[in-house]
Amino acid sequence: MLARPRRNRVSPAVRALVRETSLTPAHLVLPLFLQEGDGAAPIAALPGHARLGIPRLVEAARAAADAGIGAVALFPAIPAALKDRTASASADPAGLLPRAVRALKAALPALPVITDVAMDPYSSDGHDGLVEGGAIANDATLPILARMAVVQAEAGADLVAPSDMMDGRIQAVREALDAAGFPHVGIVSYCAKYASAFYGPFRQALDSAPRARDGIPGDKRTYQMDPANGREALREAALDEAEGADWLMVKPGLPYLDVVRRLREATALPIAAYHVSGEYACLKAAAERGWLDFDQALLESLLAFRRAGADVVFTYGALEAARLLAR
Ligand code: PBG
């Protein structure tokens, strides 16, 4: 036997020399949920995570920055009384999210803040687009998204992240940001976002599940992608790139690593992948039962994203991973 691949695995030192992929906290984005008030409300389906009042949010972001995490991504829980059909609370410069962004930028100016652009947390219908005449009104949604992005940029968001999957929204957001004097605010496009069951814990955290109404089903299949499709992601990527996206995102994560790889090969833009709430919850639930080692499974999962070609990984395990990587 002349070729023995095991020679490159003989010791930790040799393995380290030939390791193809690196994972550091700087590659990770920590998603954080926020709510009104000073307190915190634990999220049952996301152990270790809570909806945080702004003072607690700043503490969590400081811990992330201290651990070397690359950025935080914010998701506000809007009180039901403020939700309406047009997501009007998303245009309020004094709303929960803009206040949170201002507090973060005042306390931690160097930590990039990424804000979610979509109607669902603010919509009484729980949809990412405007429900009108028994359909999701794509084009009427675009100005709502553009306005939301400008409010977020005014508050200090470094990158805005349209996660709604409406057609044409990257261009609408880019033009609105430029017109408002924010040419340096970047756009993270949730480009290949699938209609996935793995978002369950997130929707519980924000009480944002889509409602059936006016003949519209209680799911997002007319705008989020069909899990059966891979080639279609290339079409979404080409459009978003042409419309001015700065990063492209694939979501969910591990079940869609083939899509991460295809986009990596198709574009020179940075690729992000979202290790979503249901994926994190699966690891936590199995570990609680003693069925796997959470720490090892988390690091292996995050490394797999990087191997597939993701530059950036959004994960609820960012702080845990950063601590493990620092050992
Ligand atoms: C909403 C949004 C969702 C997530 C991020 N932004 C949920 C959805 O599309 O219903 C899911 C994130 C997660 O599950 O961790 N626009």
CSV table of C-alpha atoms and ligand atoms in Angstrom, one decimal:
chain,number,residue,atom,x,y,z
A,1,MET,CA,0.0,0.0,0.0
A,2,LEU,CA,1.6,3.2,-1.1
A,3,ALA,CA,-1.1,5.7,-0.3
A,4,ARG,CA,-2.2,5.9,3.3
A,5,PRO,CA,-4.5,8.9,4.0
A,6,ARG,CA,-4.3,8.2,7.7
A,7,ARG,CA,-0.7,9.5,7.7
A,8,ASN,CA,-2.2,13.0,7.6
A,9,ARG,CA,-4.3,12.3,10.7
A,10,VAL,CA,-1.7,10.8,13.0
A,11,SER,CA,-1.6,13.5,15.5
A,12,PRO,CA,-3.4,16.7,16.5
A,13,ALA,CA,-0.4,18.7,15.2
A,14,VAL,CA,-0.4,17.1,11.8
A,15,ARG,CA,-4.2,17.4,11.5
A,16,ALA,CA,-3.9,21.0,12.4
A,17,LEU,CA,-1.4,21.5,9.6
A,18,VAL,CA,-3.6,20.0,6.9
A,19,ARG,CA,-6.9,21.3,8.1
A,20,GLU,CA,-8.8,22.8,5.1
A,21,THR,CA,-11.4,24.9,6.9
A,22,SER,CA,-11.2,27.4,9.8
A,23,LEU,CA,-14.0,28.5,12.1
A,24,THR,CA,-13.5,31.5,14.4
A,25,PRO,CA,-16.0,33.7,16.3
A,26,ALA,CA,-15.4,36.4,13.7
A,27,HIS,CA,-17.3,34.3,11.2
A,28,LEU,CA,-20.4,34.2,13.5
A,29,VAL,CA,-23.5,36.4,13.9
A,30,LEU,CA,-25.5,36.1,17.0
A,31,PRO,CA,-29.3,36.6,16.6
A,32,LEU,CA,-30.9,38.4,19.5
A,33,PHE,CA,-34.6,38.8,20.3
A,34,LEU,CA,-35.8,42.0,21.9
A,35,GLN,CA,-38.9,43.2,23.8
A,36,GLU,CA,-40.1,46.3,25.6
A,37,GLY,CA,-39.1,46.9,29.2
A,38,ASP,CA,-36.1,46.1,31.3
A,39,GLY,CA,-36.7,42.4,31.8
A,40,ALA,CA,-36.2,39.2,29.9
A,41,ALA,CA,-38.6,36.5,28.8
A,42,PRO,CA,-37.1,33.1,28.3
A,43,ILE,CA,-37.9,31.4,24.9
A,44,ALA,CA,-38.9,27.8,25.8
A,45,ALA,CA,-38.0,26.3,22.4
A,46,LEU,CA,-34.6,28.1,22.3
A,47,PRO,CA,-33.0,27.1,25.6
A,48,GLY,CA,-30.5,29.7,26.8
A,49,HIS,CA,-32.2,32.5,24.7
A,50,ALA,CA,-34.8,35.0,25.8
A,51,ARG,CA,-36.5,38.1,24.5
A,52,LEU,CA,-34.4,40.9,26.1
A,53,GLY,CA,-35.3,44.4,27.1
A,54,ILE,CA,-32.9,47.0,25.8
A,55,PRO,CA,-30.6,47.1,28.8
A,56,ARG,CA,-30.3,43.3,28.7
A,57,LEU,CA,-29.8,43.4,25.0
A,58,VAL,CA,-26.9,45.7,25.4
A,59,GLU,CA,-25.3,43.3,27.9
A,60,ALA,CA,-25.8,40.3,25.6
A,61,ALA,CA,-24.2,42.2,22.7
A,62,ARG,CA,-21.3,43.3,24.9
A,63,ALA,CA,-20.7,39.6,25.8
A,64,ALA,CA,-20.8,38.8,22.1
A,65,ALA,CA,-18.3,41.6,21.2
A,66,ASP,CA,-16.0,40.5,24.0
A,67,ALA,CA,-16.1,37.0,22.7
A,68,GLY,CA,-15.0,38.2,19.2
A,69,ILE,CA,-18.3,37.5,17.5
A,70,GLY,CA,-18.6,39.3,14.2
A,71,ALA,CA,-22.1,40.9,14.5
A,72,VAL,CA,-25.5,40.7,16.1
A,73,ALA,CA,-28.8,40.4,14.2
A,74,LEU,CA,-31.9,41.9,15.9
A,75,PHE,CA,-35.5,40.6,15.9
A,76,PRO,CA,-38.1,42.6,17.8
A,77,ALA,CA,-41.2,41.1,19.5
A,78,ILE,CA,-43.9,43.7,18.9
A,79,PRO,CA,-46.9,43.8,21.3
A,80,ALA,CA,-50.0,42.5,19.6
A,81,ALA,CA,-51.7,45.8,20.2
A,82,LEU,CA,-49.2,47.5,17.8
A,83,LYS,CA,-49.6,45.0,15.0
A,84,ASP,CA,-51.7,45.9,12.1
A,85,ARG,CA,-52.3,44.9,8.4
A,86,THR,CA,-49.7,47.3,7.0
A,87,ALA,CA,-47.0,46.8,9.7
A,88,SER,CA,-47.2,50.5,10.5
A,89,ALA,CA,-45.1,50.1,13.7
A,90,SER,CA,-42.1,49.2,11.5
A,91,ALA,CA,-42.0,52.8,10.2
A,92,ASP,CA,-41.9,54.4,13.7
A,93,PRO,CA,-38.4,55.9,14.3
A,94,ALA,CA,-39.2,55.7,18.0
A,95,GLY,CA,-40.2,52.1,17.9
A,96,LEU,CA,-38.6,49.2,19.8
A,97,LEU,CA,-36.1,48.2,17.1
A,98,PRO,CA,-34.7,51.7,16.3
A,99,ARG,CA,-34.4,52.5,20.0
A,100,ALA,CA,-32.5,49.2,20.5
A,101,VAL,CA,-30.2,49.9,17.6
A,102,ARG,CA,-29.4,53.4,19.0
A,103,ALA,CA,-28.6,52.0,22.4
A,104,LEU,CA,-26.3,49.3,20.9
A,105,LYS,CA,-24.5,51.8,18.7
A,106,ALA,CA,-24.0,54.2,21.6
A,107,ALA,CA,-22.6,51.4,23.9
A,108,LEU,CA,-20.7,49.3,21.3
A,109,PRO,CA,-20.0,51.5,18.2
A,110,ALA,CA,-17.7,49.0,16.7
A,111,LEU,CA,-20.0,46.0,16.8
A,112,PRO,CA,-21.9,45.6,13.5
A,113,VAL,CA,-25.7,45.5,13.9
A,114,ILE,CA,-27.8,43.7,11.3
A,115,THR,CA,-31.5,44.4,11.3
A,116,ASP,CA,-34.3,42.3,9.8
A,117,VAL,CA,-36.5,43.8,7.0
A,118,ALA,CA,-39.8,42.0,6.8
A,119,MET,CA,-43.4,42.8,7.8
A,120,ASP,CA,-44.1,39.6,9.8
A,121,PRO,CA,-43.1,40.8,13.4
A,122,TYR,CA,-45.3,43.9,12.9
A,123,SER,CA,-48.1,42.4,10.9
A,124,SER,CA,-51.4,41.3,12.3
A,125,ASP,CA,-51.4,38.7,9.5
A,126,GLY,CA,-48.0,37.3,10.4
A,127,HIS,CA,-47.0,37.5,6.7
A,128,ASP,CA,-43.9,39.0,5.2
A,129,GLY,CA,-46.0,40.8,2.6
A,130,LEU,CA,-49.1,42.9,2.6
A,131,VAL,CA,-52.3,40.7,2.4
A,132,GLU,CA,-54.7,42.3,-0.1
A,133,GLY,CA,-57.6,40.9,-2.1
A,134,GLY,CA,-56.8,37.3,-1.2
A,135,ALA,CA,-53.2,37.5,-2.2
A,136,ILE,CA,-49.8,38.7,-1.0
A,137,ALA,CA,-49.4,42.1,-2.7
A,138,ASN,CA,-45.8,42.0,-3.8
A,139,ASP,CA,-45.4,45.5,-5.3
A,140,ALA,CA,-47.4,47.2,-2.6
A,141,THR,CA,-45.1,45.6,0.0
A,142,LEU,CA,-41.9,47.1,-1.5
A,143,PRO,CA,-42.4,50.7,-0.2
A,144,ILE,CA,-43.2,49.3,3.3
A,145,LEU,CA,-39.9,47.4,3.3
A,146,ALA,CA,-38.0,50.4,1.9
A,147,ARG,CA,-39.3,52.7,4.6
A,148,MET,CA,-38.5,50.1,7.3
A,149,ALA,CA,-35.0,49.8,6.0
A,150,VAL,CA,-34.5,53.6,6.0
A,151,VAL,CA,-35.8,53.8,9.6
A,152,GLN,CA,-33.3,51.1,10.6
A,153,ALA,CA,-30.4,52.9,8.8
A,154,GLU,CA,-31.3,56.2,10.5
A,155,ALA,CA,-31.1,54.4,13.9
A,156,GLY,CA,-27.6,53.2,13.0
A,157,ALA,CA,-28.0,49.7,11.5
A,158,ASP,CA,-24.8,48.8,9.7
A,159,LEU,CA,-26.5,46.2,7.4
A,160,VAL,CA,-30.2,45.7,6.7
A,161,ALA,CA,-31.4,42.2,5.9
A,162,PRO,CA,-34.5,41.8,3.9
A,163,SER,CA,-35.9,38.4,4.8
A,164,ASP,CA,-39.3,38.6,3.1
A,165,MET,CA,-38.7,37.1,-0.3
A,166,MET,CA,-40.8,39.6,-2.2
A,167,ASP,CA,-39.6,40.1,-5.8
A,168,GLY,CA,-37.7,43.3,-6.4
A,169,ARG,CA,-37.1,44.2,-2.8
A,170,ILE,CA,-33.3,44.5,-2.9
A,171,GLN,CA,-33.5,47.2,-5.6
A,172,ALA,CA,-36.3,49.0,-3.7
A,173,VAL,CA,-34.3,48.9,-0.5
A,174,ARG,CA,-31.1,50.0,-2.2
A,175,GLU,CA,-32.7,52.9,-3.9
A,176,ALA,CA,-34.4,54.0,-0.8
A,177,LEU,CA,-31.2,53.8,1.3
A,178,ASP,CA,-29.3,55.8,-1.3
A,179,ALA,CA,-32.0,58.4,-1.6
A,180,ALA,CA,-32.0,58.9,2.1
A,181,GLY,CA,-28.3,59.3,2.3
A,182,PHE,CA,-27.2,55.9,3.4
A,183,PRO,CA,-25.1,54.6,0.5
A,184,HIS,CA,-22.7,52.8,3.0
A,185,VAL,CA,-25.4,50.8,4.7
A,186,GLY,CA,-25.1,47.3,3.3
A,187,ILE,CA,-27.8,44.8,2.3
A,188,VAL,CA,-27.7,41.2,3.5
A,189,SER,CA,-30.2,39.5,1.2
A,190,TYR,CA,-32.0,36.5,2.5
A,191,CYS,CA,-31.7,35.3,-1.1
A,192,ALA,CA,-32.5,31.6,-1.0
A,193,LYS,CA,-34.9,31.4,1.9
A,194,TYR,CA,-37.0,28.3,1.9
A,195,ALA,CA,-40.5,27.7,3.2
A,196,SER,CA,-39.3,25.6,6.1
A,197,ALA,CA,-40.6,23.9,9.2
A,198,PHE,CA,-37.3,24.7,10.9
A,199,TYR,CA,-38.5,28.2,11.7
A,200,GLY,CA,-40.9,27.0,14.4
A,201,PRO,CA,-39.1,28.2,17.6
A,202,PHE,CA,-38.5,31.6,16.0
A,203,ARG,CA,-42.2,32.1,15.3
A,204,GLN,CA,-43.0,31.1,18.8
A,205,ALA,CA,-40.4,33.6,20.1
A,206,LEU,CA,-42.0,36.5,18.2
A,207,ASP,CA,-45.6,35.2,18.0
A,208,SER,CA,-45.3,35.8,14.3
A,209,ALA,CA,-46.7,32.6,12.7
A,210,PRO,CA,-48.5,33.3,9.4
A,211,ARG,CA,-52.3,33.4,9.8
A,212,ALA,CA,-54.7,32.0,7.2
A,213,ARG,CA,-57.0,34.8,6.1
A,214,ASP,CA,-58.9,36.0,3.0
A,215,GLY,CA,-58.1,32.8,1.2
A,216,ILE,CA,-54.4,33.1,2.0
A,217,PRO,CA,-53.0,30.0,3.6
A,218,GLY,CA,-51.3,30.0,6.9
A,219,ASP,CA,-47.9,29.3,5.3
A,220,LYS,CA,-45.4,31.3,3.3
A,221,ARG,CA,-45.1,29.0,0.2
A,222,THR,CA,-46.1,31.7,-2.3
A,223,TYR,CA,-43.0,33.7,-1.5
A,224,GLN,CA,-40.5,31.5,0.3
A,225,MET,CA,-38.8,28.9,-1.9
A,226,ASP,CA,-39.9,25.3,-2.4
A,227,PRO,CA,-37.5,23.0,-0.5
A,228,ALA,CA,-37.4,20.8,-3.6
A,229,ASN,CA,-35.6,23.5,-5.6
A,230,GLY,CA,-31.9,24.1,-5.9
A,231,ARG,CA,-31.5,25.6,-9.4
A,232,GLU,CA,-34.0,28.2,-8.6
A,233,ALA,CA,-31.7,29.6,-5.9
A,234,LEU,CA,-29.2,30.6,-8.7
A,235,ARG,CA,-32.0,32.7,-10.3
A,236,GLU,CA,-32.7,34.4,-7.0
A,237,ALA,CA,-29.0,35.0,-6.5
A,238,ALA,CA,-28.4,36.5,-9.9
A,239,LEU,CA,-31.4,38.9,-9.4
A,240,ASP,CA,-30.3,40.0,-5.9
A,241,GLU,CA,-26.8,40.5,-7.0
A,242,ALA,CA,-27.9,42.7,-10.0
A,243,GLU,CA,-30.2,44.6,-7.6
A,244,GLY,CA,-27.4,45.6,-5.3
A,245,ALA,CA,-27.2,43.0,-2.6
A,246,ASP,CA,-23.9,43.0,-0.6
A,247,TRP,CA,-24.2,39.5,0.9
A,248,LEU,CA,-26.4,36.6,-0.2
A,249,MET,CA,-27.9,34.3,2.5
A,250,VAL,CA,-29.1,30.7,2.4
A,251,LYS,CA,-31.7,29.7,5.0
A,252,PRO,CA,-32.2,27.2,6.7
A,253,GLY,CA,-28.7,26.0,7.1
A,254,LEU,CA,-27.6,22.4,7.3
A,255,PRO,CA,-30.4,20.8,5.2
A,256,TYR,CA,-29.4,23.3,2.4
A,257,LEU,CA,-25.6,23.1,2.3
A,258,ASP,CA,-25.8,22.0,-1.3
A,259,VAL,CA,-27.4,25.4,-2.0
A,260,VAL,CA,-24.6,27.2,-0.1
A,261,ARG,CA,-22.1,25.4,-2.3
A,262,ARG,CA,-23.9,26.2,-5.5
A,263,LEU,CA,-24.1,29.9,-4.6
A,264,ARG,CA,-20.5,29.9,-3.5
A,265,GLU,CA,-19.6,28.7,-7.0
A,266,ALA,CA,-21.9,31.1,-8.8
A,267,THR,CA,-21.0,34.5,-7.2
A,268,ALA,CA,-18.1,36.4,-5.8
A,269,LEU,CA,-20.4,38.0,-3.1
A,270,PRO,CA,-20.0,36.9,0.5
A,271,ILE,CA,-22.3,34.0,1.3
A,272,ALA,CA,-24.0,33.8,4.7
A,273,ALA,CA,-26.0,30.8,6.0
A,274,TYR,CA,-28.5,30.8,8.8
A,275,HIS,CA,-28.4,27.9,11.2
A,276,VAL,CA,-32.0,28.5,12.1
A,277,SER,CA,-34.0,28.2,15.3
A,278,GLY,CA,-35.3,24.7,14.7
A,279,GLU,CA,-31.8,23.4,13.9
A,280,TYR,CA,-30.4,24.8,17.2
A,281,ALA,CA,-33.5,23.5,19.1
A,282,CYS,CA,-32.9,20.0,17.7
A,283,LEU,CA,-29.3,19.9,19.0
A,284,LYS,CA,-30.5,21.3,22.4
A,285,ALA,CA,-33.3,18.7,22.7
A,286,ALA,CA,-31.1,15.8,21.8
A,287,ALA,CA,-28.4,16.9,24.2
A,288,GLU,CA,-31.0,17.3,27.0
A,289,ARG,CA,-31.9,13.7,26.6
A,290,GLY,CA,-28.2,12.7,26.6
A,291,TRP,CA,-28.4,11.6,23.0
A,292,LEU,CA,-25.5,13.7,21.8
A,293,ASP,CA,-22.8,16.0,23.0
A,294,PHE,CA,-24.1,19.6,22.3
A,295,ASP,CA,-20.7,21.3,22.2
A,296,GLN,CA,-19.2,18.9,19.7
A,297,ALA,CA,-22.3,18.7,17.6
A,298,LEU,CA,-22.5,22.5,17.5
A,299,LEU,CA,-18.9,23.1,16.4
A,300,GLU,CA,-19.1,20.3,13.8
A,301,SER,CA,-22.3,21.9,12.4
A,302,LEU,CA,-20.7,25.3,12.2
A,303,LEU,CA,-17.6,23.9,10.6
A,304,ALA,CA,-19.7,22.2,8.0
A,305,PHE,CA,-21.2,25.5,7.0
A,306,ARG,CA,-17.7,26.9,6.4
A,307,ARG,CA,-16.6,23.8,4.5
A,308,ALA,CA,-19.7,24.2,2.2
A,309,GLY,CA,-18.5,27.7,1.4
A,310,ALA,CA,-20.3,30.0,3.8
A,311,ASP,CA,-18.3,33.1,4.8
A,312,VAL,CA,-20.6,34.0,7.6
A,313,VAL,CA,-22.9,31.8,9.8
A,314,PHE,CA,-25.8,33.2,11.7
A,315,THR,CA,-26.3,30.9,14.8
A,316,TYR,CA,-28.0,30.9,18.1
A,317,GLY,CA,-24.9,29.0,19.3
A,318,ALA,CA,-22.5,31.8,18.5
A,319,LEU,CA,-21.7,32.6,22.2
A,320,GLU,CA,-21.3,28.9,23.1
A,321,ALA,CA,-19.2,28.3,20.0
A,322,ALA,CA,-17.0,31.3,20.8
A,323,ARG,CA,-16.4,30.1,24.3
A,324,LEU,CA,-15.5,26.6,23.0
A,325,LEU,CA,-13.2,28.0,20.4
A,326,ALA,CA,-11.3,30.1,23.0
A,327,ARG,CA,-10.4,27.0,25.0
B,1,PBG,C1,-39.0,36.6,9.2
B,1,PBG,C2,-37.9,35.7,9.6
B,1,PBG,C3,-38.0,34.4,10.0
B,1,PBG,C4,-36.7,34.0,10.4
B,1,PBG,C5,-35.9,35.1,10.2
B,1,PBG,N1,-36.6,36.1,9.7
B,1,PBG,C6,-39.2,33.5,10.1
B,1,PBG,C7,-40.0,33.3,8.9
B,1,PBG,O1,-39.7,33.5,7.8
B,1,PBG,O2,-41.2,32.9,9.2
B,1,PBG,C8,-36.4,32.6,10.9
B,1,PBG,C9,-35.2,32.5,11.7
B,1,PBG,C10,-35.1,31.2,12.5
B,1,PBG,O3,-35.9,30.3,12.5
B,1,PBG,O4,-34.1,31.2,13.3
B,1,PBG,N2,-39.0,37.3,8.1
